[in-house]
Short mmCIF file of C-alpha atoms and ligand atoms in Angstrom, two decimals:
data_model
loop_
_atom_site.label_atom_id
_atom_site.label_comp_id
_atom_site.label_asym_id
_atom_site.label_seq_id
_atom_site.Cartn_x
_atom_site.Cartn_y
_atom_site.Cartn_z
CA MET D 1 -19.75 8.25 22.02
CA ILE D 2 -17.71 11.18 20.66
CA PRO D 3 -15.08 12.32 23.18
CA GLU D 4 -15.09 15.96 24.29
CA ARG D 5 -11.88 17.11 22.63
CA CYS D 6 -12.93 16.37 19.07
CA GLY D 7 -15.10 19.47 18.86
CA GLN D 8 -12.24 21.81 19.66
CA VAL D 9 -10.85 24.03 16.93
CA SER D 10 -7.05 24.23 16.95
CA ALA D 11 -4.68 25.77 14.42
CA GLU D 12 -3.69 22.37 13.08
CA THR D 13 -5.21 18.93 13.52
CA ILE D 14 -2.51 16.62 14.81
CA ILE D 15 -3.13 12.91 14.31
CA LEU D 16 -1.13 9.98 15.64
CA GLY D 17 -1.26 7.12 13.09
CA ILE D 18 -0.47 3.48 13.88
CA GLU D 19 0.20 0.72 11.32
CA THR D 20 0.75 -2.98 12.12
CA SER D 21 -1.17 -4.82 9.38
CA CYS D 22 1.77 -6.92 8.14
CA ASP D 23 5.49 -6.81 8.88
CA GLU D 24 6.21 -3.13 9.60
CA THR D 25 5.57 -1.64 13.02
CA SER D 26 5.01 2.04 12.37
CA ALA D 27 3.76 5.17 14.14
CA ALA D 28 3.61 8.69 12.70
CA VAL D 29 2.49 12.17 13.64
CA VAL D 30 0.96 14.20 10.80
CA ALA D 31 -0.56 17.69 10.99
CA ASP D 32 -3.55 18.53 8.76
CA GLY D 33 -2.98 15.36 6.75
CA ARG D 34 0.06 16.75 4.99
CA ARG D 35 2.77 18.04 7.36
CA ILE D 36 4.74 14.95 8.39
CA MET D 37 6.15 15.61 11.87
CA SER D 38 7.46 12.05 12.26
CA ASN D 39 7.17 8.67 10.55
CA ILE D 40 8.88 5.87 12.48
CA ILE D 41 9.02 2.52 10.67
CA SER D 42 10.52 -0.54 12.31
CA SER D 43 10.81 -3.13 9.57
CA GLN D 44 10.69 -6.83 10.41
CA VAL D 45 12.08 -7.80 6.99
CA PRO D 46 15.37 -9.18 8.43
CA VAL D 47 13.38 -11.36 10.88
CA HIS D 48 11.23 -12.94 8.13
CA GLN D 49 13.91 -13.06 5.43
CA ARG D 50 15.23 -16.50 6.38
CA PHE D 51 11.71 -17.96 6.02
CA GLY D 52 11.30 -16.45 2.53
CA GLY D 53 8.11 -14.62 3.56
CA VAL D 54 6.15 -13.20 6.49
CA VAL D 55 5.45 -15.67 9.34
CA PRO D 56 2.21 -14.35 10.93
CA GLU D 57 2.89 -15.53 14.51
CA ILE D 58 6.37 -14.02 14.52
CA ALA D 59 5.01 -10.77 13.04
CA SER D 60 2.44 -10.42 15.88
CA ARG D 61 5.04 -11.09 18.57
CA LYS D 62 7.44 -8.55 17.08
CA HIS D 63 4.68 -5.92 16.90
CA VAL D 64 3.98 -6.45 20.62
CA GLU D 65 7.68 -6.00 21.41
CA LEU D 66 8.06 -2.87 19.29
CA ILE D 67 4.79 -0.94 19.40
CA ASN D 68 5.33 1.10 22.58
CA SER D 69 8.82 2.28 21.71
CA VAL D 70 7.81 3.07 18.11
CA ILE D 71 4.91 5.25 19.37
CA ARG D 72 7.22 6.91 21.92
CA GLN D 73 9.78 7.66 19.18
CA SER D 74 7.10 9.11 16.89
CA LEU D 75 6.11 11.64 19.58
CA ASP D 76 9.72 12.46 20.52
CA THR D 77 10.73 12.99 16.90
CA ALA D 78 7.68 15.21 16.34
CA GLY D 79 8.61 17.14 19.49
CA ILE D 80 5.15 16.73 21.03
CA THR D 81 3.49 14.95 23.95
CA PHE D 82 0.30 12.89 24.09
CA ARG D 83 -1.54 16.09 25.11
CA ASP D 84 -0.90 17.68 21.69
CA ILE D 85 -2.71 14.97 19.75
CA ASP D 86 -6.26 15.52 18.39
CA ALA D 87 -7.05 11.93 17.34
CA VAL D 88 -5.59 8.42 17.27
CA ALA D 89 -5.81 6.51 13.98
CA VAL D 90 -5.13 2.87 13.21
CA THR D 91 -5.33 0.35 10.38
CA TYR D 92 -7.96 -2.27 11.36
CA GLY D 93 -7.96 -4.34 8.14
CA PRO D 94 -7.28 -5.96 5.76
CA GLY D 95 -4.14 -7.73 6.97
CA LEU D 96 -2.90 -10.43 9.34
CA VAL D 97 -5.36 -10.65 12.21
CA GLY D 98 -2.79 -11.09 15.00
CA ALA D 99 -0.68 -8.23 13.62
CA LEU D 100 -3.67 -5.88 13.19
CA LEU D 101 -4.83 -6.60 16.75
CA VAL D 102 -1.63 -5.19 18.24
CA GLY D 103 -2.11 -1.80 16.55
CA VAL D 104 -5.86 -1.74 17.21
CA SER D 105 -5.37 -2.54 20.93
CA ALA D 106 -2.68 0.14 21.30
CA ALA D 107 -4.84 2.76 19.54
CA LYS D 108 -7.93 1.93 21.60
CA ALA D 109 -5.94 2.10 24.85
CA LEU D 110 -4.59 5.53 23.90
CA ALA D 111 -7.95 6.88 22.72
CA TYR D 112 -9.60 5.72 25.93
CA THR D 113 -7.00 6.99 28.38
CA LEU D 114 -6.50 10.32 26.57
CA SER D 115 -10.24 10.81 25.80
CA LEU D 116 -9.46 11.25 22.11
CA PRO D 117 -11.47 10.25 19.05
CA LEU D 118 -10.47 6.91 17.51
CA ILE D 119 -10.32 6.54 13.72
CA GLY D 120 -10.20 3.08 12.15
CA LEU D 121 -8.87 2.83 8.61
CA ASN D 122 -8.79 0.41 5.72
CA HIS D 123 -5.21 -0.43 4.71
CA ILE D 124 -5.97 0.10 1.00
CA GLU D 125 -7.46 3.51 1.78
CA CYS D 126 -4.24 4.38 3.64
CA HIS D 127 -2.11 3.38 0.63
CA ILE D 128 -4.25 5.62 -1.59
CA TYR D 129 -3.84 8.54 0.82
CA ALA D 130 -0.04 8.26 0.75
CA ASN D 131 -0.56 10.40 -2.37
CA PHE D 132 -2.24 13.13 -0.31
CA LEU D 133 0.76 13.68 1.99
CA ILE D 134 2.63 16.94 1.34
CA ASN D 135 0.73 18.06 -1.81
CA PRO D 136 -2.80 16.60 -2.13
CA PRO D 137 -4.14 15.99 -5.67
CA GLU D 138 -7.59 17.16 -6.76
CA LEU D 139 -10.40 14.62 -7.15
CA PRO D 140 -11.72 12.75 -9.12
CA VAL D 141 -8.88 10.33 -9.84
CA VAL D 142 -8.32 6.71 -10.83
CA CYS D 143 -5.95 4.95 -8.44
CA LEU D 144 -4.01 1.73 -9.08
CA VAL D 145 -3.21 0.07 -5.75
CA VAL D 146 -0.53 -2.58 -6.20
CA SER D 147 0.82 -4.22 -3.05
CA GLY D 148 1.83 -7.61 -1.69
CA GLY D 149 -1.80 -8.51 -1.07
CA HIS D 150 -3.81 -6.37 -3.51
CA THR D 151 -4.12 -5.24 -7.10
CA ASP D 152 -7.10 -2.90 -7.27
CA LEU D 153 -8.21 -0.23 -9.75
CA ILE D 154 -10.35 2.31 -7.94
CA PHE D 155 -12.34 5.33 -9.12
CA ILE D 156 -12.35 7.99 -6.39
CA LYS D 157 -15.01 10.61 -7.02
CA GLU D 158 -14.71 12.37 -3.71
CA HIS D 159 -13.12 11.74 -0.31
CA GLY D 160 -14.41 8.47 1.14
CA ASN D 161 -16.27 7.51 -2.07
CA TYR D 162 -14.59 4.50 -3.70
CA GLU D 163 -15.74 2.50 -6.72
CA LEU D 164 -13.78 -0.69 -7.28
CA ILE D 165 -13.53 -1.03 -11.05
CA GLY D 166 -11.05 -3.90 -11.28
CA GLN D 167 -9.07 -6.31 -9.14
CA THR D 168 -6.87 -9.38 -9.43
CA ARG D 169 -8.60 -12.70 -9.88
CA ASP D 170 -5.66 -14.62 -8.38
CA ASP D 171 -2.22 -13.37 -7.29
CA ALA D 172 -1.54 -9.76 -6.35
CA ALA D 173 1.16 -8.00 -8.39
CA GLY D 174 3.54 -7.85 -5.39
CA GLU D 175 2.92 -11.51 -4.65
CA ALA D 176 3.94 -12.37 -8.24
CA PHE D 177 7.15 -10.30 -7.83
CA ASP D 178 7.93 -12.06 -4.54
CA LYS D 179 7.23 -15.57 -5.87
CA VAL D 180 9.24 -15.08 -9.07
CA ALA D 181 12.14 -13.62 -7.07
CA ARG D 182 12.05 -16.65 -4.80
CA VAL D 183 12.25 -19.18 -7.68
CA MET D 184 15.05 -17.11 -9.20
CA GLY D 185 16.90 -17.43 -5.87
CA LEU D 186 16.99 -13.65 -5.33
CA GLY D 187 15.61 -13.39 -1.77
CA TYR D 188 12.78 -11.57 0.02
CA PRO D 189 11.04 -9.20 -0.55
CA GLY D 190 11.46 -9.81 -4.26
CA GLY D 191 9.98 -6.64 -5.78
CA PRO D 192 12.90 -4.28 -5.18
CA LEU D 193 15.42 -7.00 -6.17
CA ILE D 194 13.67 -7.69 -9.50
CA ASP D 195 13.30 -3.95 -10.09
CA ARG D 196 17.07 -3.43 -9.70
CA LEU D 197 18.00 -6.44 -11.88
CA ALA D 198 15.46 -5.49 -14.56
CA ALA D 199 17.20 -2.15 -15.07
CA GLU D 200 20.17 -4.04 -16.54
CA GLY D 201 18.19 -6.55 -18.65
CA ASN D 202 16.38 -6.69 -21.99
CA PRO D 203 12.57 -6.76 -21.54
CA ALA D 204 12.14 -8.33 -25.01
CA ALA D 205 14.44 -11.29 -24.21
CA VAL D 206 11.59 -13.64 -23.19
CA ASP D 207 8.06 -13.23 -24.55
CA PHE D 208 5.96 -13.95 -21.45
CA PRO D 209 2.14 -13.97 -21.71
CA ARG D 210 0.04 -10.92 -20.85
CA ALA D 211 -3.39 -11.75 -19.41
CA TYR D 212 -5.83 -9.10 -20.65
CA LEU D 213 -8.92 -11.26 -19.87
CA GLU D 214 -12.20 -10.08 -21.50
CA SER D 215 -11.75 -6.92 -23.60
CA ASP D 216 -13.97 -4.76 -21.38
CA SER D 217 -12.60 -6.08 -18.09
CA PHE D 218 -10.42 -4.07 -15.72
CA ASP D 219 -9.57 -7.23 -13.75
CA PHE D 220 -6.07 -8.67 -13.60
CA SER D 221 -4.51 -12.15 -13.44
CA PHE D 222 -0.88 -12.93 -12.71
CA SER D 223 -0.90 -16.67 -11.93
CA GLY D 224 -0.41 -17.68 -15.60
CA LEU D 225 2.60 -15.39 -15.90
CA LYS D 226 4.06 -16.80 -12.69
CA SER D 227 3.66 -20.38 -14.05
CA SER D 228 5.31 -19.34 -17.34
CA VAL D 229 8.36 -18.05 -15.47
CA LEU D 230 8.51 -21.31 -13.49
CA ASN D 231 8.25 -23.40 -16.71
CA TYR D 232 10.92 -21.28 -18.36
CA LEU D 233 13.28 -21.85 -15.43
CA ASN D 234 12.55 -25.60 -15.25
CA LYS D 235 13.11 -26.10 -19.00
CA ALA D 236 16.39 -24.21 -18.89
CA LYS D 237 17.50 -26.31 -15.93
CA MET D 238 16.61 -29.58 -17.70
CA ARG D 239 18.53 -28.50 -20.79
CA GLY D 240 21.46 -27.34 -18.70
CA GLU D 241 21.15 -23.82 -20.15
CA LYS D 242 22.49 -20.81 -18.28
CA ILE D 243 19.94 -18.12 -17.53
CA ASP D 244 20.50 -14.40 -17.85
CA LYS D 245 18.80 -13.26 -14.64
CA ALA D 246 18.67 -9.60 -15.65
CA ASP D 247 16.91 -10.46 -18.96
CA LEU D 248 14.50 -12.74 -17.11
CA ALA D 249 13.71 -10.06 -14.50
CA ALA D 250 13.24 -7.40 -17.18
CA SER D 251 10.96 -9.65 -19.28
CA PHE D 252 8.83 -10.63 -16.27
CA GLN D 253 8.57 -7.04 -15.03
CA GLY D 254 7.74 -5.86 -18.56
CA ALA D 255 4.82 -8.31 -18.76
CA VAL D 256 3.42 -7.13 -15.40
CA VAL D 257 3.90 -3.46 -16.24
CA ASP D 258 2.28 -3.77 -19.71
CA VAL D 259 -1.01 -5.08 -18.33
CA LEU D 260 -1.08 -2.76 -15.32
CA THR D 261 -0.42 0.36 -17.39
CA ASP D 262 -2.74 -0.53 -20.32
CA LYS D 263 -5.71 -1.17 -18.03
CA THR D 264 -5.05 1.81 -15.77
CA VAL D 265 -4.80 4.27 -18.65
CA ALA D 266 -7.93 2.76 -20.29
CA ALA D 267 -9.81 3.14 -16.97
CA ALA D 268 -8.68 6.75 -16.58
CA VAL D 269 -9.88 7.54 -20.12
CA LYS D 270 -13.21 5.76 -19.57
CA TYR D 271 -13.86 7.57 -16.28
CA GLY D 272 -12.75 10.92 -17.72
CA VAL D 273 -10.17 11.79 -15.07
CA SER D 274 -7.07 13.89 -15.62
CA THR D 275 -5.02 12.29 -12.83
CA ILE D 276 -3.89 8.73 -12.12
CA LEU D 277 -2.55 7.83 -8.67
CA LEU D 278 -0.24 4.90 -8.06
CA ALA D 279 -0.15 3.37 -4.57
CA GLY D 280 1.11 0.36 -2.58
CA GLY D 281 4.52 -1.30 -2.36
CA VAL D 282 4.74 -2.08 -6.09
CA ALA D 283 4.16 1.63 -6.83
CA ALA D 284 7.85 1.98 -5.91
CA ASN D 285 8.72 0.03 -9.08
CA THR D 286 10.75 2.23 -11.40
CA GLY D 287 9.56 0.49 -14.59
CA LEU D 288 5.90 0.86 -13.61
CA ARG D 289 6.29 4.56 -12.73
CA ARG D 290 8.09 5.34 -15.97
CA GLU D 291 5.76 3.36 -18.30
CA LEU D 292 2.57 4.64 -16.72
CA LYS D 293 3.73 8.23 -17.17
CA ARG D 294 4.80 7.58 -20.75
CA ARG D 295 1.50 5.97 -21.76
CA ALA D 296 -0.78 8.41 -19.91
CA GLU D 297 0.89 11.54 -21.27
CA PRO D 298 -0.59 11.39 -24.83
CA PHE D 299 -4.08 11.46 -23.22
CA GLY D 300 -3.24 14.57 -21.17
CA ILE D 301 -3.42 12.49 -18.00
CA SER D 302 -0.88 13.15 -15.27
CA VAL D 303 0.49 10.37 -13.06
CA ARG D 304 1.35 10.84 -9.40
CA TYR D 305 2.98 8.48 -6.95
CA PRO D 306 4.34 8.77 -3.41
CA LYS D 307 8.04 8.76 -2.53
CA PRO D 308 9.19 5.10 -2.19
CA VAL D 309 9.16 5.27 1.64
CA PHE D 310 5.43 6.14 1.52
CA CYS D 311 4.66 3.40 -1.05
CA THR D 312 5.45 0.52 1.30
CA ASP D 313 3.69 0.20 4.67
CA ASN D 314 4.04 3.24 6.93
CA ALA D 315 1.92 5.12 9.48
CA ALA D 316 2.16 8.58 7.87
CA MET D 317 -0.36 7.41 5.25
CA VAL D 318 -2.63 6.20 8.08
CA ALA D 319 -2.56 9.60 9.79
CA CYS D 320 -3.14 11.31 6.43
CA ALA D 321 -6.19 9.19 5.52
CA ALA D 322 -7.50 9.71 9.06
CA TYR D 323 -7.43 13.49 8.65
CA TYR D 324 -10.13 13.35 5.94
CA ARG D 325 -12.27 11.12 8.19
CA PHE D 326 -11.66 13.53 11.06
CA LEU D 327 -13.06 16.34 8.91
CA ARG D 328 -16.16 14.19 8.28
CA ARG D 329 -16.35 13.29 11.99
CA GLU D 330 -16.18 9.56 11.17
CA PHE D 331 -15.04 8.16 14.51
CA ALA D 332 -14.86 4.51 15.54
CA PRO D 333 -16.27 3.13 18.79
CA LEU D 334 -13.91 1.69 21.40
CA THR D 335 -15.29 -1.74 20.47
CA LEU D 336 -13.37 -1.51 17.16
CA ASN D 337 -11.94 -4.89 16.22
CA ALA D 338 -9.39 -6.13 13.67
CA VAL D 339 -11.09 -7.24 10.42
CA PRO D 340 -8.56 -9.29 8.37
CA GLY D 341 -10.77 -9.39 5.24
CA LEU D 342 -12.04 -5.79 5.38
CA LYS D 343 -13.26 -4.52 2.00
CA LEU D 344 -12.71 -0.94 0.86
CA GLY D 345 -15.76 1.21 1.59
CA ALA D 346 -17.31 -1.48 3.78
CA ASP D 347 -16.38 -0.19 7.21
CA THR D 348 -17.69 -2.16 10.14
CA TYR D 349 -18.54 0.94 12.20
O1 KG4 O 1 2.31 -2.22 0.43
P1 KG4 O 1 3.31 -3.18 0.93
O2 KG4 O 1 4.45 -2.65 1.75
O3 KG4 O 1 2.64 -4.29 1.79
C1 KG4 O 1 1.36 -4.79 1.54
O4 KG4 O 1 0.37 -4.12 1.90
O5 KG4 O 1 1.32 -5.86 0.89
O6 KG4 O 1 3.83 -3.94 -0.37
C2 KG4 O 1 4.83 -4.92 -0.29
C3 KG4 O 1 5.04 -5.45 -1.69
C4 KG4 O 1 5.97 -6.65 -1.73
O7 KG4 O 1 5.36 -7.66 -2.52
C5 KG4 O 1 7.22 -6.09 -2.41
O8 KG4 O 1 7.93 -7.07 -3.15
C6 KG4 O 1 6.62 -5.04 -3.31
O9 KG4 O 1 5.61 -4.43 -2.53
N1 KG4 O 1 7.61 -4.02 -3.74
C7 KG4 O 1 7.99 -3.85 -5.02
C8 KG4 O 1 8.98 -2.82 -5.01
N2 KG4 O 1 9.15 -2.39 -3.72
C9 KG4 O 1 8.28 -3.15 -2.96
N3 KG4 O 1 7.59 -4.48 -6.14
C10 KG4 O 1 8.17 -4.09 -7.30
N4 KG4 O 1 9.14 -3.15 -7.38
C11 KG4 O 1 9.56 -2.49 -6.28
N5 KG4 O 1 10.50 -1.54 -6.37
ZN1 ZN O 2 0.46 -2.33 2.42
#
């Protein structure tokens, strides 16, 4: 059933986006997919920090506590009421099932009571669309999505048309950052901490392995690198040697960045695109941004990435991705459910 209001033509399409797939409770109001009227993010990082990672049950409970006030704040900040909204959008997978369910239930309740279209989105799709906020790039593009749970290389020919050309065979890039930071005793989340330390270190200090896999493969693997860092730390401990944490961070980050940038530029050349997009939490990494630009430039390929606040989880990217589905009239039924293992391009509705 398509609710009545979705056929109306208004000056701008105003979408309320909701994001609860992991440990950020977020709601945003975005007009026409690019004018950000509000983007409220309530981070649970301090709650999970003492456990060294996200505790799913605690994340769900916190989302329940926060969701209503976060949505309220997103409307107040945007200076609108529920009556001004044209559609409600929500991430329904992949992610933690209990966390996703909170956002999905809130979005369905709003869509039903306000008679608005409901738009269900893939979290990876939302990360990609963080690049379309403010100043949308032209398609086709190759996008590298690097987050805590994913490392995907995607060819995007047109809106809604995704071809997965490579992915990690084990750990995600962000996961590797977080695990290495933990064994180095840096804290959680590890990515930003390693990024900061790496800026002061020598990337050539330790020669960590780079997993390129088969020569024609765009897949990634980070578990070997993670084990190498662990072995390096254990050996140093056994020998009683002092470790230069900045050098270690820079060498680890350099190994991750080398493989990510080499494969992404090779994919962009193979697919004949003139733009590379970076997306996901690890897209905030300063070394990755810099290196990717440097290596893509000689091929005449430009590199674009969102502001750091739109790289990590937020609802503005949800509302932005939803706008393009709104234009295609791709609305979800009110039976929409959370799908923790949702694959990109494999929507369940
Ligand atoms: O996209 P995101 O917020 O959540 C997921 O969908 O997973 O990504 C979180 C990940 C964490 O692993 C975090 O350590 C990493 O992004 N991250 C970074 C940086 N900022 C966040 N990794 C490297 N450098 C950064 N500056
Ligand atoms: Zn994410």
